[in-house]
């Protein structure tokens, strides 16, 4: 069974640009979660999508947004990039509410 | 306020030296507690889910236990490949969001 896949692996942007990160969940999983993990820090919850709808978002500004497609894949968009947005962005999927989340290996976003 | 605290922050052991990692939590009604392992530059790998006090789960050299206030991850006769950061997360009854601890970095020396 294929795991959660994320692309690209690495992304380098400059301040003010926009970034799009993509995630394909495990087959059969309908929930997708996005997290930010800055260097040396813990996981910070960004967004949760379930059945195409945004169900919850963390304490991040509106320039962090995303969507979930009919095939349950998802993308995270970050507008007006700032230096502090440099981090590992992790996507996870689960088969339902309350079920364990399974993670991809992330996209490393570097802002120059 | 819901909170998860993991201790110690880092733990260095010799190969074969058993020990335990702690995850203390405060949550208004526990739906589940999750243990993950994370290797550098990788996403967290799911290990266990515990749902009620007294529950235990085992996988190879790892054993997770749960009380009403904390969970322990016991590591028996660890090997260097067990070196990783171990993360604990809890999920409250009132919603489905995970509350994460900061992790324990485990280093096993050969």
XYZ file of C-alpha atoms in Angstrom:
222
model
C 0.000 0.000 0.000
C 1.444 3.347 -1.012
C 1.881 5.831 1.780
C 1.184 9.544 1.833
C 3.126 11.273 -0.921
C 4.111 14.919 -0.963
C 5.598 17.094 -3.654
C 7.905 18.754 -4.174
C 10.483 17.419 -1.717
C 12.222 20.775 -1.555
C 11.050 24.236 -2.545
C 13.075 27.424 -2.534
C 11.292 30.763 -2.754
C 11.987 34.392 -2.025
C 10.094 36.740 0.266
C 6.734 37.854 -1.107
C 6.362 34.914 -3.503
C 3.662 32.282 -3.364
C 4.181 28.549 -2.762
C 1.989 25.558 -3.566
C 2.556 22.236 -1.849
C 0.789 19.040 -2.831
C -0.293 15.902 -0.995
C -1.761 12.570 -2.059
C -3.308 10.604 0.807
C -3.258 6.865 1.343
C -5.839 5.205 -0.877
C -9.173 5.103 0.933
C -8.319 7.906 3.325
C -10.690 10.871 3.144
C -9.147 13.189 5.738
C -6.034 15.246 5.081
C -4.124 17.298 7.635
C -1.377 19.885 7.171
C 1.285 20.701 9.761
C 4.226 23.070 9.972
C 7.397 21.915 11.710
C 9.985 24.643 12.041
C 13.567 23.589 12.760
C 13.856 22.272 16.303
C 10.195 22.941 17.069
C 7.144 20.750 17.455
C 4.334 20.117 15.019
C 1.982 23.049 14.583
C -1.464 22.219 13.187
C -2.396 24.178 10.065
C -5.480 22.759 8.371
C -7.798 19.753 8.316
C -9.820 18.737 5.257
C -12.420 16.017 5.253
C -14.643 15.015 2.322
C -13.629 18.142 0.451
C -14.480 20.577 3.231
C -12.222 22.557 5.558
C -13.098 21.247 9.032
C -10.644 23.133 11.215
C -7.669 25.440 10.986
C -4.887 26.267 13.388
C -3.667 29.622 14.580
C -2.113 30.757 11.293
C -2.808 33.870 9.202
C -5.195 33.720 6.228
C -2.303 33.708 3.761
C -2.082 30.001 4.608
C -4.898 28.318 2.714
C -5.627 25.102 0.920
C -8.175 22.853 -0.616
C -9.063 19.217 -1.043
C -9.959 17.809 -4.421
C -12.653 15.211 -5.271
C -9.977 12.482 -5.312
C -9.062 13.543 -1.724
C -5.666 14.899 -2.680
C -4.892 18.296 -1.270
C -2.776 21.361 -1.783
C -1.496 23.959 0.626
C -0.977 27.501 -0.625
C 1.135 30.033 1.182
C 0.942 33.606 -0.121
C 3.241 36.553 0.560
C 6.001 34.317 1.882
C 7.965 35.511 4.887
C 11.346 34.335 6.153
C 9.724 32.670 9.176
C 7.688 30.444 6.864
C 10.833 28.375 6.308
C 9.965 24.951 7.702
C 9.114 21.341 6.949
C 5.475 21.126 5.874
C 3.957 17.759 6.655
C 0.792 16.245 5.275
C -1.035 13.394 6.980
C -4.103 11.370 6.110
C -6.498 9.217 8.073
C -9.376 6.896 7.284
C -11.742 8.800 9.537
C -12.153 11.030 12.524
C -10.334 9.667 15.546
C -8.244 7.278 13.457
C -4.430 7.487 13.470
C -2.873 10.001 11.119
C -0.236 8.720 8.720
C 2.371 11.167 7.527
C 4.305 11.830 4.372
C 7.944 12.876 4.484
C 7.128 16.518 3.937
C 8.109 19.428 1.759
C 11.089 21.446 2.939
C 10.251 25.100 2.165
C 13.135 27.529 2.299
C 12.570 31.280 2.011
C 15.533 33.374 0.907
C -6.226 24.321 28.620
C -5.326 21.069 26.885
C -1.628 20.316 27.171
C 0.902 17.574 26.479
C 4.329 17.471 28.141
C 7.010 14.961 27.253
C 10.035 14.120 29.374
C 12.922 13.953 29.229
C 13.720 16.253 26.298
C 16.644 14.001 25.385
C 17.819 10.602 26.557
C 21.109 8.882 25.835
C 21.332 5.148 26.488
C 23.803 2.390 25.829
C 22.665 -0.391 23.546
C 20.710 -2.867 25.652
C 19.947 -0.370 28.427
C 16.175 -0.329 28.942
C 14.320 2.855 29.887
C 11.004 4.716 29.653
C 9.773 7.920 28.051
C 6.966 9.892 29.656
C 4.003 11.744 28.152
C 1.877 13.686 30.644
C -1.370 15.181 29.441
C -4.178 17.441 30.538
C -7.292 17.218 28.424
C -10.988 17.558 29.075
C -11.959 14.024 28.105
C -9.500 11.805 26.236
C -10.533 10.340 22.893
C -7.145 8.742 22.228
C -3.399 9.022 22.791
C -0.991 8.436 19.927
C 2.728 7.612 19.850
C 4.901 8.336 16.828
C 8.582 8.047 15.991
C 10.276 10.631 13.771
C 13.648 10.247 12.076
C 15.560 13.386 10.978
C 14.135 14.901 7.795
C 11.236 12.437 7.722
C 7.584 12.515 8.659
C 6.391 10.946 11.909
C 5.768 7.206 11.761
C 2.691 5.944 13.622
C 3.419 3.478 16.429
C 0.451 3.060 18.780
C -2.992 4.317 19.742
C -4.226 3.977 23.323
C -7.821 4.744 24.215
C -8.407 3.969 27.892
C -6.503 3.782 31.180
C -4.901 0.403 31.712
C -4.495 -0.295 28.026
C -1.123 -1.560 26.777
C 0.263 -2.021 23.257
C 3.505 -3.700 22.185
C 5.623 -3.686 19.055
C 9.035 -5.319 18.967
C 11.111 -3.608 21.708
C 8.467 -0.957 22.420
C 5.584 -1.092 24.879
C 3.134 1.752 25.478
C 0.963 2.074 28.565
C -1.738 4.554 29.568
C -3.059 5.949 32.849
C -5.579 8.752 33.399
C -2.809 11.359 33.477
C 0.135 9.980 31.530
C 1.498 7.458 29.113
C 4.819 5.669 29.130
C 6.773 4.309 26.205
C 8.991 1.543 27.522
C 11.989 0.550 25.436
C 13.490 -2.831 26.232
C 17.071 -3.685 25.243
C 17.222 -0.876 22.641
C 19.393 -0.991 19.549
C 21.057 1.936 17.724
C 18.295 1.842 15.093
C 15.806 2.812 17.797
C 17.443 6.251 17.872
C 14.815 8.820 16.869
C 12.546 11.495 18.284
C 9.451 9.990 19.889
C 6.314 12.121 19.763
C 3.147 11.860 21.809
C -0.193 13.402 20.851
C -3.632 13.402 22.449
C -7.050 13.861 20.936
C -9.850 15.339 23.018
C -13.427 14.086 23.018
C -14.825 17.500 22.080
C -12.979 17.660 18.739
C -10.592 15.699 16.555
C -7.540 17.930 16.630
C -4.300 16.388 17.877
C -2.380 18.199 20.618
C 1.304 17.388 20.252
C 4.111 17.141 22.751
C 7.554 18.521 21.909
C 9.054 15.039 21.737
C 11.869 13.092 23.372
C 15.065 12.667 21.380
C 16.393 9.175 22.048
C 20.011 8.300 21.239
C 21.193 4.709 21.568
C 24.964 4.268 21.553
C 26.439 0.979 20.313
